[in-house]
Coordinates of C-alpha atoms in Angstrom, one line a residue:
Chain A
M258 CA -16.1 62.6 74.2
H259 CA -14.0 59.6 75.0
D260 CA -11.5 60.0 77.7
L261 CA -8.2 58.3 78.1
H262 CA -9.1 56.8 81.4
D263 CA -10.9 54.0 79.6
F264 CA -7.7 52.9 78.0
D265 CA -4.5 51.6 79.6
F266 CA -2.0 53.1 77.3
S267 CA 1.0 52.0 79.4
A268 CA -0.1 48.4 79.2
W269 CA -0.8 48.6 75.5
A270 CA 2.5 50.3 74.7
A271 CA 4.4 47.8 76.9
A272 CA 2.9 44.8 75.1
Q273 CA 3.2 46.3 71.6
G274 CA 6.7 47.6 72.3
A275 CA 7.8 44.1 73.5
L276 CA 6.6 42.6 70.2
V277 CA 8.6 45.3 68.3
E278 CA 11.8 44.7 70.4
Q279 CA 11.5 41.0 69.9
A280 CA 11.1 41.3 66.2
L281 CA 13.9 43.9 65.8
T282 CA 16.2 41.7 67.9
A283 CA 15.5 38.7 65.7
W284 CA 15.8 40.6 62.4
V285 CA 18.2 43.5 62.5
G286 CA 21.5 42.7 60.8
Q287 CA 20.6 39.0 60.5
G288 CA 23.0 37.3 58.1
A289 CA 25.3 40.4 58.0
P290 CA 29.1 40.2 58.1
A291 CA 30.1 40.4 61.8
G292 CA 31.3 44.0 62.1
L293 CA 28.5 45.4 60.0
G294 CA 25.8 43.4 61.8
E295 CA 27.1 44.7 65.1
A296 CA 27.0 48.3 64.0
M297 CA 23.4 47.8 62.6
R298 CA 22.2 46.3 65.9
Y299 CA 24.0 49.0 68.0
A300 CA 22.2 51.6 65.9
V301 CA 18.7 50.1 66.4
L302 CA 18.7 48.1 69.6
D303 CA 19.3 51.0 71.9
G304 CA 16.2 51.6 74.0
G305 CA 14.7 54.1 71.5
K306 CA 11.1 55.2 72.2
R307 CA 9.8 53.3 69.2
L308 CA 7.2 56.0 68.5
R309 CA 7.0 55.2 64.8
P310 CA 6.5 51.4 65.3
L311 CA 3.8 52.2 67.9
L312 CA 2.1 54.5 65.4
V313 CA 2.1 51.8 62.8
L314 CA 0.6 49.3 65.2
A315 CA -1.9 51.7 66.6
A316 CA -3.1 52.7 63.1
A317 CA -3.2 49.0 62.1
Q318 CA -5.4 48.4 65.1
A319 CA -7.7 51.2 64.1
V320 CA -8.4 49.4 60.8
Q321 CA -8.2 45.8 62.0
G322 CA -5.1 45.4 60.0
H323 CA -3.1 42.3 59.1
A324 CA -0.9 41.7 62.2
P325 CA 2.2 40.2 60.6
A326 CA 2.3 42.9 57.9
A327 CA 1.9 45.6 60.6
L328 CA 4.7 44.2 62.7
R329 CA 7.0 44.1 59.6
A330 CA 6.0 47.7 58.7
A331 CA 6.6 48.8 62.3
C332 CA 10.1 47.5 62.2
A333 CA 10.8 48.8 58.7
V334 CA 9.9 52.3 59.6
E335 CA 12.1 52.1 62.7
L336 CA 15.1 50.9 60.5
I337 CA 14.6 54.0 58.3
H338 CA 14.5 56.2 61.3
A339 CA 17.6 54.5 62.8
Y340 CA 19.6 54.8 59.6
S341 CA 18.7 58.5 59.3
L342 CA 20.1 59.1 62.8
V343 CA 23.3 57.2 62.1
H344 CA 24.0 59.3 59.0
D345 CA 22.7 62.5 60.5
D346 CA 25.2 62.2 63.4
M347 CA 28.2 61.8 61.2
P348 CA 30.9 64.5 61.1
C349 CA 29.9 65.8 57.7
M350 CA 26.3 66.3 59.0
D351 CA 25.5 67.3 62.6
N352 CA 28.8 65.9 64.0
D353 CA 27.1 64.5 67.1
V354 CA 29.0 62.2 69.5
L355 CA 26.1 61.4 71.9
R356 CA 22.8 59.8 71.1
R357 CA 20.4 58.4 73.6
G358 CA 23.2 58.7 76.1
K359 CA 25.6 56.4 74.1
P360 CA 28.4 57.2 71.7
T361 CA 27.0 57.6 68.2
V362 CA 27.7 54.8 65.7
H363 CA 30.6 56.5 63.9
I364 CA 32.3 57.1 67.3
A365 CA 31.8 53.5 68.3
F366 CA 32.5 51.8 64.9
G367 CA 34.2 54.4 62.7
Q368 CA 32.7 56.5 59.9
A369 CA 33.0 53.9 57.1
Q370 CA 31.1 51.3 59.1
A371 CA 28.5 53.9 60.2
L372 CA 28.0 54.9 56.6
L373 CA 27.6 51.2 55.5
A374 CA 25.4 50.3 58.5
G375 CA 23.0 53.2 57.6
D376 CA 22.9 52.1 54.0
A377 CA 22.3 48.5 55.0
L378 CA 19.5 49.4 57.4
Q379 CA 17.7 51.3 54.7
A380 CA 17.9 48.2 52.4
Q381 CA 16.8 46.0 55.2
A382 CA 13.7 48.1 55.8
F383 CA 12.5 47.1 52.3
E384 CA 13.5 43.5 52.8
L385 CA 11.3 43.3 55.9
L386 CA 8.4 44.6 53.9
T387 CA 8.7 41.9 51.2
P388 CA 8.9 38.5 52.8
A389 CA 8.8 35.6 50.3
G390 CA 5.8 33.2 50.4
D391 CA 2.3 34.1 51.5
E392 CA 2.9 35.6 55.0
V393 CA 1.8 39.0 53.7
P394 CA -0.3 39.6 50.5
A395 CA 1.7 40.9 47.6
A396 CA -0.5 44.0 47.1
M397 CA 0.1 45.0 50.7
Q398 CA 3.8 44.5 50.4
A399 CA 4.0 46.7 47.3
H400 CA 1.8 49.3 48.9
C401 CA 3.9 49.5 52.0
C402 CA 7.1 49.8 50.0
R403 CA 5.5 52.6 48.0
I404 CA 4.6 54.5 51.2
L405 CA 7.9 54.0 52.9
A406 CA 10.1 54.7 49.9
H407 CA 8.3 58.0 49.2
A408 CA 8.5 59.1 52.8
A409 CA 12.2 58.3 53.1
G410 CA 13.4 59.8 49.9
A411 CA 13.9 63.2 48.2
Q412 CA 10.3 64.2 48.6
G413 CA 10.3 63.1 52.2
M414 CA 12.9 62.7 54.9
A415 CA 16.1 63.0 52.8
G416 CA 14.6 66.0 51.0
G417 CA 13.8 67.7 54.4
Q418 CA 17.4 67.1 55.6
A419 CA 18.7 68.7 52.4
I420 CA 16.5 71.8 53.0
D421 CA 17.7 71.8 56.6
L422 CA 21.3 71.7 55.4
A423 CA 20.7 74.6 53.1
S424 CA 18.8 76.6 55.7
V425 CA 21.5 76.9 58.4
G426 CA 21.9 80.6 59.1
Q427 CA 19.0 81.5 56.8
P428 CA 16.0 83.3 58.2
L429 CA 13.0 81.1 57.4
N430 CA 9.4 82.2 57.9
E431 CA 6.9 79.9 59.6
E432 CA 5.6 78.4 56.3
Q433 CA 9.1 77.6 55.2
L434 CA 10.0 76.1 58.5
R435 CA 6.8 74.0 58.5
Q436 CA 7.6 72.7 55.0
M437 CA 11.1 71.7 56.0
H438 CA 9.9 69.8 59.0
R439 CA 6.9 68.4 57.1
L440 CA 9.6 66.5 55.1
K441 CA 12.4 66.0 57.5
T442 CA 10.5 64.5 60.4
G443 CA 6.8 64.7 59.5
A444 CA 6.9 62.5 56.4
L445 CA 8.1 59.4 58.3
L446 CA 5.7 60.0 61.2
Q447 CA 2.8 60.4 58.8
A448 CA 4.0 57.4 56.8
S449 CA 3.9 55.3 60.0
V450 CA 0.2 56.0 60.3
L451 CA -0.3 55.4 56.6
L452 CA 1.6 52.1 56.8
G453 CA -0.6 50.9 59.6
A454 CA -3.7 51.9 57.6
A455 CA -2.3 50.1 54.5
C456 CA -2.4 46.9 56.5
G457 CA -6.2 46.9 56.5
T458 CA -9.0 48.3 54.5
T459 CA -10.3 51.8 55.1
S460 CA -12.9 54.1 53.7
A461 CA -11.6 57.1 51.9
P462 CA -12.8 59.5 54.6
A463 CA -11.2 57.4 57.4
L464 CA -7.9 57.3 55.4
A465 CA -8.0 61.0 54.9
A466 CA -8.6 61.5 58.7
L467 CA -5.7 59.2 59.6
S468 CA -3.5 61.0 57.1
T469 CA -4.4 64.4 58.7
Y470 CA -3.8 62.9 62.1
G471 CA -0.4 61.7 61.0
E472 CA 0.5 65.1 59.4
V473 CA -0.5 67.1 62.5
L474 CA 1.2 64.7 64.8
G475 CA 4.4 65.0 62.8
L476 CA 4.3 68.8 63.1
A477 CA 3.6 68.6 66.8
F478 CA 6.5 66.2 67.3
Q479 CA 8.9 68.8 65.8
V480 CA 7.5 71.7 67.7
V481 CA 7.9 69.8 71.0
D482 CA 11.4 68.8 69.8
D483 CA 12.3 72.4 69.4
V484 CA 10.8 73.3 72.8
L485 CA 12.7 70.4 74.5
D486 CA 16.0 71.5 72.9
V487 CA 15.6 74.8 74.9
V488 CA 14.1 73.6 78.2
A489 CA 15.5 70.1 78.8
D490 CA 19.0 69.1 80.0
A491 CA 21.3 66.5 78.5
A492 CA 20.6 63.8 81.1
T493 CA 16.8 63.9 80.4
L494 CA 17.2 64.4 76.6
G495 CA 19.9 61.7 76.1
K496 CA 21.5 64.0 73.5
T497 CA 23.3 67.3 73.5
P498 CA 20.7 70.1 74.2
G499 CA 21.0 73.6 72.9
K500 CA 22.6 72.4 69.6
D501 CA 20.0 74.0 67.4
A502 CA 20.6 77.5 68.8
A503 CA 24.4 76.9 68.8
N504 CA 24.2 75.9 65.1
D505 CA 22.0 78.8 64.3
K506 CA 19.3 76.5 63.0
P507 CA 15.8 77.8 62.5
T508 CA 13.4 76.5 65.2
Y509 CA 9.8 77.1 66.2
V510 CA 11.1 78.5 69.5
A511 CA 13.4 81.0 67.7
L512 CA 10.6 82.0 65.3
L513 CA 7.6 82.1 67.7
G514 CA 9.1 82.4 71.1
L515 CA 8.8 79.7 73.8
P516 CA 5.3 80.4 75.1
A517 CA 3.8 80.5 71.6
A518 CA 5.6 77.4 70.5
Q519 CA 4.3 75.6 73.6
A520 CA 0.8 76.8 72.8
L521 CA 1.1 75.6 69.2
A522 CA 2.0 72.1 70.4
Q523 CA -1.2 72.0 72.5
D524 CA -3.3 73.3 69.6
L525 CA -1.8 70.6 67.3
L526 CA -2.8 68.0 69.9
V527 CA -6.4 69.2 69.8
Q528 CA -6.3 69.0 66.0
A529 CA -4.9 65.5 65.9
C530 CA -7.5 64.3 68.3
A531 CA -10.2 66.1 66.3
A532 CA -9.1 64.2 63.1
L533 CA -9.6 60.9 65.0
G534 CA -13.0 62.0 66.2
Q535 CA -14.1 62.8 62.7
S536 CA -12.6 59.7 61.1
G537 CA -15.8 57.7 61.3
L538 CA -13.8 54.9 62.8
P539 CA -15.1 53.3 66.1
Q540 CA -13.6 55.5 68.8
D541 CA -12.6 52.5 70.8
D542 CA -10.3 51.5 67.9
V543 CA -8.5 54.8 67.8
Q544 CA -7.7 55.0 71.5
A545 CA -4.1 54.0 71.0
L546 CA -3.6 56.7 68.4
R547 CA -5.3 59.2 70.6
A548 CA -3.0 58.3 73.5
L549 CA 0.1 58.4 71.3
A550 CA -0.8 62.0 70.4
H551 CA -1.0 62.9 74.0
Q552 CA 2.3 61.1 74.6
V553 CA 4.1 63.0 71.8
V554 CA 3.0 66.4 73.1
G555 CA 3.5 65.6 76.7
R556 CA 6.9 63.9 76.5
S557 CA 9.9 65.3 78.3
H558 CA 12.6 63.7 76.1
Chain B
M95 CA 26.3 26.8 18.4
H96 CA 24.8 30.2 17.9
D97 CA 27.2 32.9 17.0
L98 CA 27.0 36.6 17.7
H99 CA 27.1 37.6 14.1
D100 CA 23.4 37.0 13.8
F101 CA 22.7 39.7 16.5
D102 CA 23.5 43.4 16.2
F103 CA 24.4 44.0 19.8
S104 CA 25.5 47.6 19.2
A105 CA 22.1 48.5 17.8
W106 CA 20.3 46.7 20.6
A107 CA 22.4 48.3 23.3
A108 CA 22.0 51.8 21.7
A109 CA 18.2 51.4 21.5
Q110 CA 17.8 50.0 25.0
G111 CA 20.4 52.4 26.5
A112 CA 18.4 55.3 25.0
L113 CA 15.3 54.1 26.8
V114 CA 17.1 53.9 30.0
E115 CA 18.7 57.3 29.7
Q116 CA 15.4 58.9 28.8
A117 CA 13.7 57.3 31.8
L118 CA 16.5 58.2 34.2
T119 CA 16.6 61.7 32.9
A120 CA 12.8 62.0 33.5
W121 CA 12.8 60.3 36.9
V122 CA 16.0 60.9 38.9
G123 CA 15.6 63.5 41.6
Q124 CA 12.2 64.5 40.4
G125 CA 10.4 66.6 43.0
A126 CA 13.6 66.8 45.1
P127 CA 14.7 70.1 46.7
A128 CA 17.0 71.9 44.2
G129 CA 20.5 71.2 45.6
L130 CA 19.7 67.6 46.4
G131 CA 18.1 66.9 43.1
E132 CA 21.1 68.4 41.3
A133 CA 23.5 66.1 43.2
M134 CA 21.3 63.0 42.5
R135 CA 21.2 63.8 38.8
Y136 CA 25.0 64.5 38.7
A137 CA 25.6 61.1 40.3
V138 CA 23.4 59.2 37.9
L139 CA 23.3 61.1 34.5
D140 CA 27.0 60.9 33.8
G141 CA 27.5 58.6 30.9
G142 CA 27.8 55.4 32.9
K143 CA 27.9 52.2 30.9
R144 CA 24.5 51.1 32.2
L145 CA 25.6 47.5 32.4
R146 CA 23.1 46.7 35.1
P147 CA 20.1 48.2 33.3
L148 CA 21.0 46.4 30.1
L149 CA 21.3 43.1 32.0
V150 CA 17.8 43.7 33.4
L151 CA 16.4 44.5 30.0
A152 CA 18.2 41.6 28.3
A153 CA 17.0 39.1 30.9
A154 CA 13.4 40.5 30.6
Q155 CA 13.7 40.0 26.9
A156 CA 14.8 36.4 27.5
V157 CA 11.5 35.7 29.3
Q158 CA 9.2 38.0 27.3
G159 CA 8.9 40.2 30.4
H160 CA 6.6 43.1 31.2
A161 CA 8.2 46.0 29.5
P162 CA 7.2 48.9 31.9
A163 CA 8.2 46.8 34.9
A164 CA 11.6 45.9 33.3
L165 CA 12.4 49.6 32.5
R166 CA 11.6 50.6 36.1
A167 CA 13.7 47.7 37.4
A168 CA 16.5 48.7 35.1
C169 CA 16.5 52.2 36.4
A170 CA 16.1 51.1 40.0
V171 CA 19.2 48.9 40.0
E172 CA 21.2 51.7 38.4
L173 CA 20.1 54.1 41.2
I174 CA 21.4 51.5 43.8
H175 CA 24.7 51.2 41.8
A176 CA 25.0 55.0 41.6
Y177 CA 24.3 55.6 45.3
S178 CA 26.9 53.0 46.2
L179 CA 29.5 54.8 44.1
V180 CA 28.7 58.1 45.7
H181 CA 29.1 56.7 49.2
D182 CA 32.1 54.6 48.3
D183 CA 34.0 57.6 47.0
M184 CA 33.6 59.6 50.2
P185 CA 36.6 60.4 52.3
C186 CA 35.7 57.9 55.0
M187 CA 35.6 55.1 52.4
D188 CA 37.8 55.1 49.3
N189 CA 38.4 58.9 49.3
D190 CA 38.3 59.1 45.5
V191 CA 38.1 62.5 43.8
L192 CA 37.7 61.3 40.2
R193 CA 34.9 59.1 38.8
R194 CA 34.2 58.6 35.1
G195 CA 36.5 61.5 34.5
K196 CA 34.5 64.0 36.6
P197 CA 34.9 65.2 40.2
T198 CA 33.1 62.8 42.6
V199 CA 29.8 64.0 44.1
H200 CA 31.3 65.0 47.5
I201 CA 33.9 67.1 45.7
A202 CA 31.3 68.8 43.6
F203 CA 28.6 69.2 46.2
G204 CA 30.2 68.6 49.6
Q205 CA 30.1 65.6 51.8
A206 CA 26.7 66.2 53.5
Q207 CA 24.9 66.6 50.2
A208 CA 26.7 63.5 48.8
L209 CA 25.6 61.5 51.8
L210 CA 22.0 62.6 51.4
A211 CA 22.0 62.2 47.6
G212 CA 23.1 58.6 48.1
D213 CA 20.5 58.0 50.7
A214 CA 17.8 59.5 48.5
L215 CA 18.9 57.5 45.5
Q216 CA 18.5 54.3 47.4
A217 CA 15.0 55.3 48.5
Q218 CA 14.1 56.3 44.9
A219 CA 15.1 52.9 43.6
F220 CA 12.2 51.4 45.6
E221 CA 9.9 54.2 44.6
L222 CA 10.5 53.4 41.0
L223 CA 9.7 49.8 41.6
T224 CA 6.3 50.6 43.2
P225 CA 4.3 52.9 41.0
A226 CA 0.7 53.5 42.1
G227 CA -2.1 52.3 39.9
D228 CA -2.0 49.2 37.6
E229 CA 1.0 50.0 35.4
V230 CA 2.9 47.1 37.0
P231 CA 1.1 44.1 38.7
A232 CA 1.5 44.3 42.5
A233 CA 3.0 40.9 42.8
M234 CA 5.7 41.9 40.4
Q235 CA 6.4 45.1 42.3
A236 CA 6.8 43.2 45.6
H237 CA 9.0 40.5 44.0
C238 CA 11.3 43.1 42.4
C239 CA 11.6 45.0 45.8
R240 CA 12.5 41.7 47.5
I241 CA 15.2 40.9 45.0
L242 CA 16.7 44.4 45.0
A243 CA 16.6 45.0 48.7
H244 CA 18.3 41.7 49.4
A245 CA 21.0 42.4 46.8
A246 CA 21.6 45.9 48.1
G247 CA 21.7 45.1 51.8
A248 CA 23.9 43.4 54.4
Q249 CA 23.7 40.1 52.7
G250 CA 24.6 41.7 49.4
M251 CA 26.4 44.8 48.3
A252 CA 26.6 46.6 51.6
G253 CA 27.8 43.4 53.3
G254 CA 30.5 42.9 50.6
Q255 CA 31.7 46.5 51.2
A256 CA 31.9 45.8 54.9
I257 CA 34.0 42.7 54.2
D258 CA 36.2 44.7 51.8
L259 CA 36.6 47.3 54.5
A260 CA 37.7 44.7 57.1
S261 CA 40.0 43.0 54.6
V262 CA 42.4 45.8 53.7
G263 CA 45.9 44.6 54.5
Q264 CA 44.5 41.1 55.3
P265 CA 45.7 38.2 53.2
L266 CA 42.6 36.6 51.7
N267 CA 42.6 33.2 49.9
E268 CA 40.7 32.8 46.6
E269 CA 37.6 31.5 48.3
Q270 CA 37.4 34.5 50.7
L271 CA 38.1 36.9 47.9
R272 CA 35.4 35.3 45.8
Q273 CA 32.9 35.5 48.7
M274 CA 33.7 39.2 49.2
H275 CA 33.2 40.0 45.5
R276 CA 30.1 37.8 45.3
L277 CA 28.5 40.2 47.7
K278 CA 30.2 43.5 46.9
T279 CA 29.7 43.6 43.1
G280 CA 28.3 40.2 42.2
A281 CA 25.0 40.5 44.1
L282 CA 23.8 43.5 42.3
L283 CA 24.8 42.2 38.9
Q284 CA 23.1 38.9 39.6
A285 CA 20.1 40.8 40.9
S286 CA 19.9 42.6 37.6
V287 CA 19.4 39.4 35.8
L288 CA 16.9 38.1 38.4
L289 CA 15.0 41.4 38.2
G290 CA 14.6 41.0 34.5
A291 CA 13.5 37.4 35.0
A292 CA 11.0 38.5 37.6
C293 CA 9.3 40.7 35.0
G294 CA 8.1 37.5 33.2
T295 CA 7.4 33.9 33.9
T296 CA 10.1 31.3 33.8
S297 CA 10.4 27.6 34.4
A298 CA 12.5 26.6 37.4
P299 CA 15.4 25.3 35.3
A300 CA 15.5 28.5 33.2
L301 CA 15.5 30.6 36.3
A302 CA 18.3 28.5 37.8
A303 CA 20.3 28.9 34.5
L304 CA 19.8 32.7 34.5
S305 CA 20.8 32.9 38.1
T306 CA 24.0 30.9 37.4
Y307 CA 24.6 33.2 34.4
G308 CA 24.2 36.2 36.6
E309 CA 26.5 34.9 39.3
V310 CA 29.3 33.9 36.9
L311 CA 29.0 37.2 35.1
G312 CA 29.3 39.1 38.4
L313 CA 32.5 37.3 39.2
A314 CA 33.9 37.8 35.7
F315 CA 33.1 41.5 36.0
Q316 CA 35.2 41.8 39.2
V317 CA 38.1 39.7 37.8
V318 CA 38.2 42.0 34.8
D319 CA 38.0 45.1 37.0
D320 CA 41.1 43.9 38.9
V321 CA 42.9 43.3 35.7
L322 CA 42.0 46.7 34.3
D323 CA 43.2 48.4 37.5
V324 CA 46.6 47.1 36.7
V325 CA 46.7 47.4 32.9
A326 CA 44.6 50.5 32.1
D327 CA 45.5 54.1 32.4
A328 CA 43.4 56.9 34.0
A329 CA 42.2 58.4 30.7
T330 CA 40.7 55.0 29.5
L331 CA 39.5 54.0 32.9
G332 CA 37.9 57.3 33.9
K333 CA 39.0 56.8 37.5
T334 CA 42.3 56.6 39.3
P335 CA 44.0 53.3 38.3
G336 CA 46.4 51.4 40.6
K337 CA 44.4 52.4 43.7
D338 CA 43.8 48.8 44.8
A339 CA 47.5 48.0 44.9
A340 CA 48.3 51.3 46.5
N341 CA 45.6 50.7 49.2
D342 CA 46.9 47.1 49.7
K343 CA 43.5 45.7 48.8
P344 CA 43.3 42.0 47.9
T345 CA 42.6 41.5 44.2
Y346 CA 42.6 38.5 41.8
V347 CA 45.7 39.9 40.1
A348 CA 47.5 40.0 43.4
L349 CA 46.3 36.5 44.3
L350 CA 46.7 34.7 41.0
G351 CA 49.0 36.9 38.9
L352 CA 48.0 38.7 35.8
P353 CA 48.0 35.9 33.2
A354 CA 46.0 33.5 35.4
A355 CA 43.5 36.3 36.3
Q356 CA 43.0 37.0 32.5
A357 CA 42.6 33.3 31.9
L358 CA 40.0 33.1 34.7
A359 CA 38.0 35.8 33.1
Q360 CA 37.9 33.9 29.8
D361 CA 36.9 30.7 31.6
L362 CA 34.0 32.5 33.3
L363 CA 32.8 33.9 30.0
V364 CA 32.6 30.3 28.7
Q365 CA 30.7 29.3 31.9
A366 CA 28.2 32.2 31.5
C367 CA 27.5 31.3 27.9
A368 CA 27.1 27.6 28.8
A369 CA 24.5 28.5 31.4
L370 CA 22.5 30.3 28.7
G371 CA 22.9 27.4 26.3
Q372 CA 21.5 25.0 29.0
S373 CA 18.7 27.3 30.1
G374 CA 16.1 25.7 27.8
L375 CA 15.2 29.2 26.6
P376 CA 15.1 29.9 22.9
Q377 CA 18.6 30.8 22.0
D378 CA 17.4 33.8 19.9
D379 CA 15.9 35.2 23.1
V380 CA 19.2 35.1 25.1
Q381 CA 21.4 36.7 22.4
A382 CA 21.5 40.0 24.3
L383 CA 22.6 38.3 27.5
R384 CA 25.2 36.3 25.6
A385 CA 26.5 39.5 24.0
L386 CA 26.6 41.3 27.3
A387 CA 28.8 38.6 28.8
H388 CA 31.3 39.1 25.9
Q389 CA 31.0 42.8 26.5
V390 CA 31.9 42.5 30.2
V391 CA 34.9 40.3 29.6
G392 CA 36.1 42.2 26.6
R393 CA 35.7 45.7 28.0
S394 CA 38.7 48.1 28.3
H395 CA 37.2 50.4 31.0

């Protein structure tokens, strides 16, 4: 077994995160009319954890992927994530006023600008994936667009949000809850891994293993999210805790109880790492993915 | 000079429109959770004029373009248009309750579902452009995504809407008004022509001529829109007329007066047709584009 002591995750994450921040700072809202560009940048350049971009870059590293393509994909998936938060926070959705410790976009810029900023961020994600010229091979551009569009749309994130919307106050069983989260948060997390993989060449078994890793990680993320909604306070979480229970939303904690939900998260971590172990990829190359799984399950916010 | 009598536009538009309706009916909201899929289909399958899809198909015809790619691009641009209407009608934007004679999506399905349906439609546009397998060459897929994402985003449609938002009650001069509309409605209309062109191979002068045609047509469309907002009634228009004036929005009619706005529309029609004449493309192949320009300027709704 490889252990994480061989790998300096903090240094890796700091270096990769800096590349992502630099690219996002340069790209987000570039060429936008003043007010719109400001709202787009406010929504993205806010000290987010950049989990999805790091997953893209870690997966790309696992397959010796094309570096410029991976950086673009990393930023694109973050724009999709950021736009979903902007729209999700709006009064007609979750009506949240606080996000990562700051006023949400519609509080800071008004609802109309928030709506447009979200829409423009989604479009820009696909712009980032499709640069003109030969910086990124066309087949890789098309493949990345296919993965991201599917994960963001009605059979992915937006579909999961619609199921979530319809499920408030409904008793869901574990399979229904799992399906909702597989779409709502899982699809984009899994897509992050698949985007990284699409920046290189992989054997079918390695791709299947990475896909499993991404799926399990996505589920683990949501289980931990539900646990943190119960155990963390607002200062740590950077958003309003206890909202799920207050809104009578189905959660893993409500369904399984806190100890079983916490045990499930640990079990999923083992499964994610097992998928990497069975991928056939050199284990040195998947260390960043392995560390990210530990990070997701061990996080406190 | 070629005249339109040689070309049966009605038959062409009926045949092409039927292909588009059939494809949209098969594709829109496919695989979506029930409520979301219903809202997506309600937003799209509503007897719209399908101007943008027809422009894509007409431009593809002008360059002997790849037929499956052109049909996908035609549907994709319509999904972007449809999503923009859904979001634009919402209470935080134009707060419109009537669209093409039907209750708007947020009236019929609620604001949250309308927001999600718009978001999912945008994602599906890019899904349609990027089918797996070899149905459409990868380079064509990437090129179409690039054109559509740019036209939909902050430097296109969403950017124009943001300028529109900021301009309510502001006196704009003709150049500022033109720039706002170039983005808000012009970018997507021009992109429709460019998408069709991207489905084939064109000389640089032909592409420039088609681009000019698309730009001029986009402007003509908006001038006619402003004229119709003043002269048409709700039954003909299928939406609430007089809203621009009531909302103190800048329009060509407000700026130029009605007769001069009508004359400008005619002048733009001449310019659009001149661009086609100078494209170097066989004039038989641009008849559908020529007829569409007449259609846009002559329309009554």
